[in-house]
Short mmCIF file of C-alpha atoms and ligand atoms in Angstrom, two decimals:
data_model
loop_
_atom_site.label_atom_id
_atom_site.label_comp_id
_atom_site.label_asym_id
_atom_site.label_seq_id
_atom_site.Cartn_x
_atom_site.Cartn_y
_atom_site.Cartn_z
CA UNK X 1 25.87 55.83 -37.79
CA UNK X 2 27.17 55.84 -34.30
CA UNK X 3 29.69 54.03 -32.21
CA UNK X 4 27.37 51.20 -31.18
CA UNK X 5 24.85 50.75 -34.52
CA UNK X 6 24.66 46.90 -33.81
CA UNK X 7 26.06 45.19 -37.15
CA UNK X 8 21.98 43.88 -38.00
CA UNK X 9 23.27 41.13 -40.30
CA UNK X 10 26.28 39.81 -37.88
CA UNK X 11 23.30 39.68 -35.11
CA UNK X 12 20.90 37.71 -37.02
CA UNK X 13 23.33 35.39 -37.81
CA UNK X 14 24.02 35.04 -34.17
CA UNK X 15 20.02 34.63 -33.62
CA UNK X 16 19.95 32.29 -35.90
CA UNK X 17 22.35 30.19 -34.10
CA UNK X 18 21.62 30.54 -30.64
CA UNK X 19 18.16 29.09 -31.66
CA UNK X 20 20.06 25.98 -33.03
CA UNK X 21 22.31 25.86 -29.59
CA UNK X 22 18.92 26.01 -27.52
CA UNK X 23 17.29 23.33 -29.41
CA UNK X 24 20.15 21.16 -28.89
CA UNK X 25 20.41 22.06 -25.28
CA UNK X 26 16.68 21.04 -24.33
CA UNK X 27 17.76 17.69 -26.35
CA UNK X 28 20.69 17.33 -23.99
CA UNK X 29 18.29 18.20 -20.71
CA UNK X 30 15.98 16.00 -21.41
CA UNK X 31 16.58 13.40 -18.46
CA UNK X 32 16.35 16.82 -16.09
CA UNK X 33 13.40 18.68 -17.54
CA UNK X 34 11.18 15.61 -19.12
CA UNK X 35 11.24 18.47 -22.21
CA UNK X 36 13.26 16.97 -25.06
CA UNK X 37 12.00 20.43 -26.95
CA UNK X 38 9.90 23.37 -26.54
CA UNK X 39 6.98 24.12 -28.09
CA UNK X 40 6.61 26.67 -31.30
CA UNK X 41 5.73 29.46 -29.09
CA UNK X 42 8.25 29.88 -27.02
CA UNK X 43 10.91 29.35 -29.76
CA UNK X 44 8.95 31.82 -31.55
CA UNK X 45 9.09 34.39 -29.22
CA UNK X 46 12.84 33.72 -28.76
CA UNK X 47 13.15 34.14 -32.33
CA UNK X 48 11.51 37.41 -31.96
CA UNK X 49 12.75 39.06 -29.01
CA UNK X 50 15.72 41.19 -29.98
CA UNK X 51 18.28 40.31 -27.24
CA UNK X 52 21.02 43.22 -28.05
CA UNK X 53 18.55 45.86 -26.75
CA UNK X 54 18.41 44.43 -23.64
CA UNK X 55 21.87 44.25 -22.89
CA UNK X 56 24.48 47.02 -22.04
CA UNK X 57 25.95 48.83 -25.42
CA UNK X 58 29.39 47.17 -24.99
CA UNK X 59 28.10 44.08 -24.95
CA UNK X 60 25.65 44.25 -28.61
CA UNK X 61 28.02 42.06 -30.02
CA UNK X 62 27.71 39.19 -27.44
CA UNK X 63 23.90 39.85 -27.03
CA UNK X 64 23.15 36.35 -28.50
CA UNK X 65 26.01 33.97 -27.03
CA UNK X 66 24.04 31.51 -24.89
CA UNK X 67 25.27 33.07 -21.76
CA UNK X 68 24.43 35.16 -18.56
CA UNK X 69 26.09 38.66 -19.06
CA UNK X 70 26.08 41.55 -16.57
CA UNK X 71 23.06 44.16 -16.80
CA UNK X 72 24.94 46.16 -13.64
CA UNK X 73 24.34 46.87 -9.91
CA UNK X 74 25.44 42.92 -9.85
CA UNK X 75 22.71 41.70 -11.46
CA UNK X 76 22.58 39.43 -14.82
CA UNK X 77 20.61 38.94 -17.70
CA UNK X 78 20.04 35.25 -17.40
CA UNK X 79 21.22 32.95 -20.09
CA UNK X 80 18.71 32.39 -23.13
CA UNK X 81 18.23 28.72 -23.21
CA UNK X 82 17.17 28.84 -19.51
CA UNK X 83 14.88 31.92 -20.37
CA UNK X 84 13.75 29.41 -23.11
CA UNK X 85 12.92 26.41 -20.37
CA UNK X 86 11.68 28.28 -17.73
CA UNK X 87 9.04 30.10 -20.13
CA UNK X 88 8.17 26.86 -22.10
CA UNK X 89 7.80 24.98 -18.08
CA UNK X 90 4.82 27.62 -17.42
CA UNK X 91 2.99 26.36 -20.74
CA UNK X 92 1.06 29.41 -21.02
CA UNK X 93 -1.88 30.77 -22.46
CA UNK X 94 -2.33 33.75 -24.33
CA UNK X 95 -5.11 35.02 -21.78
CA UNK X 96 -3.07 33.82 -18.61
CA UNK X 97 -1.90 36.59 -16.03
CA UNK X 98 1.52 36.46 -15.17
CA UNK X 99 3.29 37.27 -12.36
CA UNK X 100 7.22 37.64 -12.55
CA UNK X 101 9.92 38.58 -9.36
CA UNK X 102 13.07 39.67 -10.99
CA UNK X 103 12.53 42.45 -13.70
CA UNK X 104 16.34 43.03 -14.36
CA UNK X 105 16.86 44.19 -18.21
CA UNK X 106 13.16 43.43 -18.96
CA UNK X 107 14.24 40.34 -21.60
CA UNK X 108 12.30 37.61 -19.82
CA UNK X 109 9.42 40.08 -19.21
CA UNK X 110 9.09 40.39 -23.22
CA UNK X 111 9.58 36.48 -23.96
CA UNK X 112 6.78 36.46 -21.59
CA UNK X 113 4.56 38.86 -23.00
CA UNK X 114 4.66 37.17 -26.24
CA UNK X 115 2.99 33.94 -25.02
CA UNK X 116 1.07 35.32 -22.05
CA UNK X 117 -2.05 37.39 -21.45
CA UNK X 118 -0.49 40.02 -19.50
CA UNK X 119 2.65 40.41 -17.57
CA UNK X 120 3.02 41.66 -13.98
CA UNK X 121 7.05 42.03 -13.50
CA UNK X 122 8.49 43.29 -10.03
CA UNK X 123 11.91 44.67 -9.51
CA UNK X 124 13.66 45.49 -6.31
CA UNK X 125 16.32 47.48 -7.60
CA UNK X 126 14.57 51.24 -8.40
CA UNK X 127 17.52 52.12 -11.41
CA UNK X 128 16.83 48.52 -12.90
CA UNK X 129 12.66 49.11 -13.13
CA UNK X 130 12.60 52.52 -14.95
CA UNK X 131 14.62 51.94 -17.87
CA UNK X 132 13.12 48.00 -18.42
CA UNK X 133 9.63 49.57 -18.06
CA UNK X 134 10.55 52.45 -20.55
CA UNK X 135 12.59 49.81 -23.02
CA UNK X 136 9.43 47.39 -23.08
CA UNK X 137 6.74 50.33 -23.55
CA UNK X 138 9.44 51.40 -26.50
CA UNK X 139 9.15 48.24 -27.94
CA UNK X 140 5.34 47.97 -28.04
CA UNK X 141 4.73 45.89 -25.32
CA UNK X 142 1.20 47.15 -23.95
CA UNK X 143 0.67 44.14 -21.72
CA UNK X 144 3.18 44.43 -19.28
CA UNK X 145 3.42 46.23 -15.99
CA UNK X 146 6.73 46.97 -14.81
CA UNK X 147 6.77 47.75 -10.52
CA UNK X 148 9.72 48.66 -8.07
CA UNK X 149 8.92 46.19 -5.27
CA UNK X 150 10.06 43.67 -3.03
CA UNK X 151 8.83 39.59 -4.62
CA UNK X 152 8.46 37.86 -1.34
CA UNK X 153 5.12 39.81 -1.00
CA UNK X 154 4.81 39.33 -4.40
CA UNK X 155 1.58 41.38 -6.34
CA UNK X 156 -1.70 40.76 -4.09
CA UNK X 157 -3.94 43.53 -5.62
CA UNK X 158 -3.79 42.18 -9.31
CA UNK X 159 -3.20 38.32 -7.98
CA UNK X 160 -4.05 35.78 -8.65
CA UNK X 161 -1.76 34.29 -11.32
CA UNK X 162 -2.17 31.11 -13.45
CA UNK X 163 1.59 31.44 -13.93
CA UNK X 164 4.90 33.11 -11.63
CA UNK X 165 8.21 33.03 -12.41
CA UNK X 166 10.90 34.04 -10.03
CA UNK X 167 14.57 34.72 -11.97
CA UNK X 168 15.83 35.63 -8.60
CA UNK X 169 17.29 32.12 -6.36
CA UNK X 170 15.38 32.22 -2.69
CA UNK X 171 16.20 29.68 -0.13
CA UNK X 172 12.89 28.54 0.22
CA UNK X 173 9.46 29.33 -1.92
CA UNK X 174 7.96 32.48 -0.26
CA UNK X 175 4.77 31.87 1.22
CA UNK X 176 3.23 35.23 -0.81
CA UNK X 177 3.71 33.57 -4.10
CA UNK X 178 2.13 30.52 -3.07
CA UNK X 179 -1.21 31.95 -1.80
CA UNK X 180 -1.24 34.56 -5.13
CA UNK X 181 -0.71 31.23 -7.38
CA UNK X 182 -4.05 30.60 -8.83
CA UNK X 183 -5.54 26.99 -8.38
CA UNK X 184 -4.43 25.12 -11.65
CA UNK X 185 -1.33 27.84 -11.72
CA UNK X 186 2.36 26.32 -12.29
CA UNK X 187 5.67 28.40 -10.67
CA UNK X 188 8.62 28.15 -11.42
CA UNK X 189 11.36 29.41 -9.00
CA UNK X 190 15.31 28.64 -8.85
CA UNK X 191 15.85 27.14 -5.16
CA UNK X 192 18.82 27.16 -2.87
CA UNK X 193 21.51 28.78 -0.95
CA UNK X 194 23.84 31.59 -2.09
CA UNK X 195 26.87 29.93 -3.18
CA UNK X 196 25.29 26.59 -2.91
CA UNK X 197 23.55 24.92 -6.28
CA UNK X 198 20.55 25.45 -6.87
CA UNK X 199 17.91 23.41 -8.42
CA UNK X 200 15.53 25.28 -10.70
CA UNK X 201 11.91 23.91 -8.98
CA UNK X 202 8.37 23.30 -10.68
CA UNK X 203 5.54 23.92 -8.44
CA UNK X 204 2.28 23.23 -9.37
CA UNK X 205 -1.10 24.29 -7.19
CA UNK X 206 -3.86 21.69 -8.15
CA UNK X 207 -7.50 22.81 -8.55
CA UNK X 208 -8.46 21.24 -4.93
CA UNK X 209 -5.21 23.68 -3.88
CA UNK X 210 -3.03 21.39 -3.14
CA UNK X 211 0.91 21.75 -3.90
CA UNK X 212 3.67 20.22 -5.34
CA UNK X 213 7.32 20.60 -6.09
CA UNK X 214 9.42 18.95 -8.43
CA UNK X 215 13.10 19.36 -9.23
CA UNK X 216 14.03 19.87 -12.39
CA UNK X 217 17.97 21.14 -13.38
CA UNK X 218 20.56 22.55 -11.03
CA UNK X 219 21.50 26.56 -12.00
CA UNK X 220 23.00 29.30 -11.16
CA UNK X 221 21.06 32.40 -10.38
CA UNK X 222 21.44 35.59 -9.20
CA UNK X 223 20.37 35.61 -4.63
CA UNK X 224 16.73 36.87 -4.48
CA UNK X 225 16.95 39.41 -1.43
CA UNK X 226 14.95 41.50 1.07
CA UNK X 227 13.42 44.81 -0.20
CA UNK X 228 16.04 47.46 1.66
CA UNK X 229 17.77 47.31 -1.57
CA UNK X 230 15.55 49.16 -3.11
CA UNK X 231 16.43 52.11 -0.58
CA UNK X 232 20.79 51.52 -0.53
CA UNK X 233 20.91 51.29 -4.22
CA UNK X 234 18.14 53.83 -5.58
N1 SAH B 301 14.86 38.20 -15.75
C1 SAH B 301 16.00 39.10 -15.76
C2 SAH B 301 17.14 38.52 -14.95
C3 SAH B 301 17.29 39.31 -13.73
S1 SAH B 301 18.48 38.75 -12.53
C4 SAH B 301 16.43 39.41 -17.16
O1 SAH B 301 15.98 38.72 -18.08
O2 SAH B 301 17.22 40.35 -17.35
C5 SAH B 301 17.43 38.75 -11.11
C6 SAH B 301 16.79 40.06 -10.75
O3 SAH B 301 16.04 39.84 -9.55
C7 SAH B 301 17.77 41.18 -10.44
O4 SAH B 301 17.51 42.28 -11.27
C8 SAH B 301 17.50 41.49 -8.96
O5 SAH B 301 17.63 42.86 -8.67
C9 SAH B 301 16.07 41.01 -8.79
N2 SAH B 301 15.67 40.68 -7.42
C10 SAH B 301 16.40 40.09 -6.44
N3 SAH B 301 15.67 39.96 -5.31
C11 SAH B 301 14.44 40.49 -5.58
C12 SAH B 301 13.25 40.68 -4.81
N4 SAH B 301 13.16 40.31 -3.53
N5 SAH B 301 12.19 41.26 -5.41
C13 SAH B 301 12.26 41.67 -6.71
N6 SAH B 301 13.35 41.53 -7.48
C14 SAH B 301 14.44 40.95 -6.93
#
C-alpha cells in the first residue's frame, strides 16, 4: 500500500455526494440554464468517471468536493457541476463527433467520451497533453484523440463537429470553431475578459447555417490563449 492508495470507500462516499450537490445545483440554476436537471446520461457518466485520477496525488482526498482545483502550469480542473452542465447543454449523441479546446487533466474529455461518439480534445500546453492522453488510453477510452495544439484554429482535418466545447474563456467566439461547427451542431464556450465575468455562452448553428448565441450563467474560467505557449512552457 503506498503513500497515496486513495481510501476507495471514503471516495465513494464523496461520489456519492457530490452527485446529490450537483443535482441540487442544476435545481438552483434553473432561471440561468432553463435545465432544472440533467438527463440520465450525463449523471451517469459523472457517476462513472473516477475524478481522483485526474487530479494531482495530494489532492485524492478532495478529488470529489464540487470545486476547481489546480492540475499545474496554472491551469485547473474545472469544477464538476459545471463539467455536469456544460456536457448535458451539448445533448449529445452516442455517434456525434466532438470537438473539445482545453484538454487540461483529461476529466471533461472522459465525461465526454461516455455520451459522445468520439472525442477530438486539443491542448496547448505540450506537458498537460501527454500524460491526459496516456491517463485516458489507461483507462480504456478508445474514442478519444488527445492533440498538442492551439483551439482558435481548432481541428479542420477531422471537422466538422455536431458538438465543441471550449473549457478555456476567449474574449470573443473564434471564427475556426464556428466554420468547423456542423449545421445542427450546438457550442458551448465560456465568454469574456480576463479578470472580467464571464458568461458561459450557448451557440447553436441551424441547418440553413445560421447562428445564435445565448447566455446562460456567469463563471469563472481559466483565459484561453494564443499557441506560443505551447513553445515557453514545453
Ligand atoms: N477541461 C479541463 C479543464 C482545463 S482548464 C479539465 O477537465 O481538466 C483549460 C485548459 O485550456 C488549460 O489546460 C489550458 O492550458 C487550455 N488552453 C488555454 N488556451 C488554449 C488554446 N488556445 N488551445 C488549447 N488549449 C488551451
Amino acid at each position: 500500500m503506498g503513500l497515496f492508495t486513495p481510501n476507495t470507500e471514503k471516495l465513494a462516499a464523496a461520489r456519492e455526494r457530490l452527485l446529490a450537490e450537483i443535482e441540487a445545483n442544476a435545481r438552483e440554476t434553473e432561471n440561468w440554464t432553463g435545465r432544472p436537471r440533467f438527463s440520465d446520461a450525463v449523471m451517469a457518466a459523472m457517476a462513472r468517471v473516477p475524478r481522483h485520477e485526474f487530479v494531482r496525488p495530494n489532492d485524492i482526498a478532495a478529488a470529489y468536493a464540487n470545486r476547481p482545483q489546480a492540475i499545474g502550469f496554472g491551469q485547473t480542473i474545472s469544477q464538476p457541476y459545471i463539467v455536469a452542465l456544460m456536457s448535458d447543454l451539448l445533448d449529445l449523441k452516442d455517434s456525434d463527433r466532438v470537438l473539445e479546446i482545453g484538454t487540461g487533466s483529461g476529466y471533461q474529455t472522459a465525461v465526454l467520451a461516455e455520451l459522445g461518439g468520439k472525442v477530438f480534445s486539443l491542448e496547448c500546453v505540450d506537458k498537460l497533453a501527454g500524460p491526459a492522453r496516456k491517463r485516458l488510453a489507461g483507462m480504456g477510452y478508445d474514442n478519444v484523440e488527445v492533440q498538442t495544439g492551439d483551439g482558435f484554429d481548432g481541428w479542420l482535418e477531422q471537422g466538422p463537429f455536431d458538438a465543441i466545447i471550449v473549457t478555456a474563456a476567449p474574449e470573443r467566439i473564434p471564427d475556426a470553431l464556428v466554420e468547423q461547427l456542423a449545421p445542427g451542431g450546438r457550442m458551448i464556450i465560456p465568454l469574456g475578459r480576463v479578470h472580467e465575468t464571464q458568461f458561459l455562452t450557448l451557440v447553436t448553428k441551424d441547418t440553413d447555417g445560421r447562428v445564435s448565441e445565448q447566455n446562460m450563467l456567469p463563471v469563472a474560467f481559466v483565459p484561453m490563449v494564443r499557441g506560443p505557449m505551447v513553445r515557453r512552457i514545453g
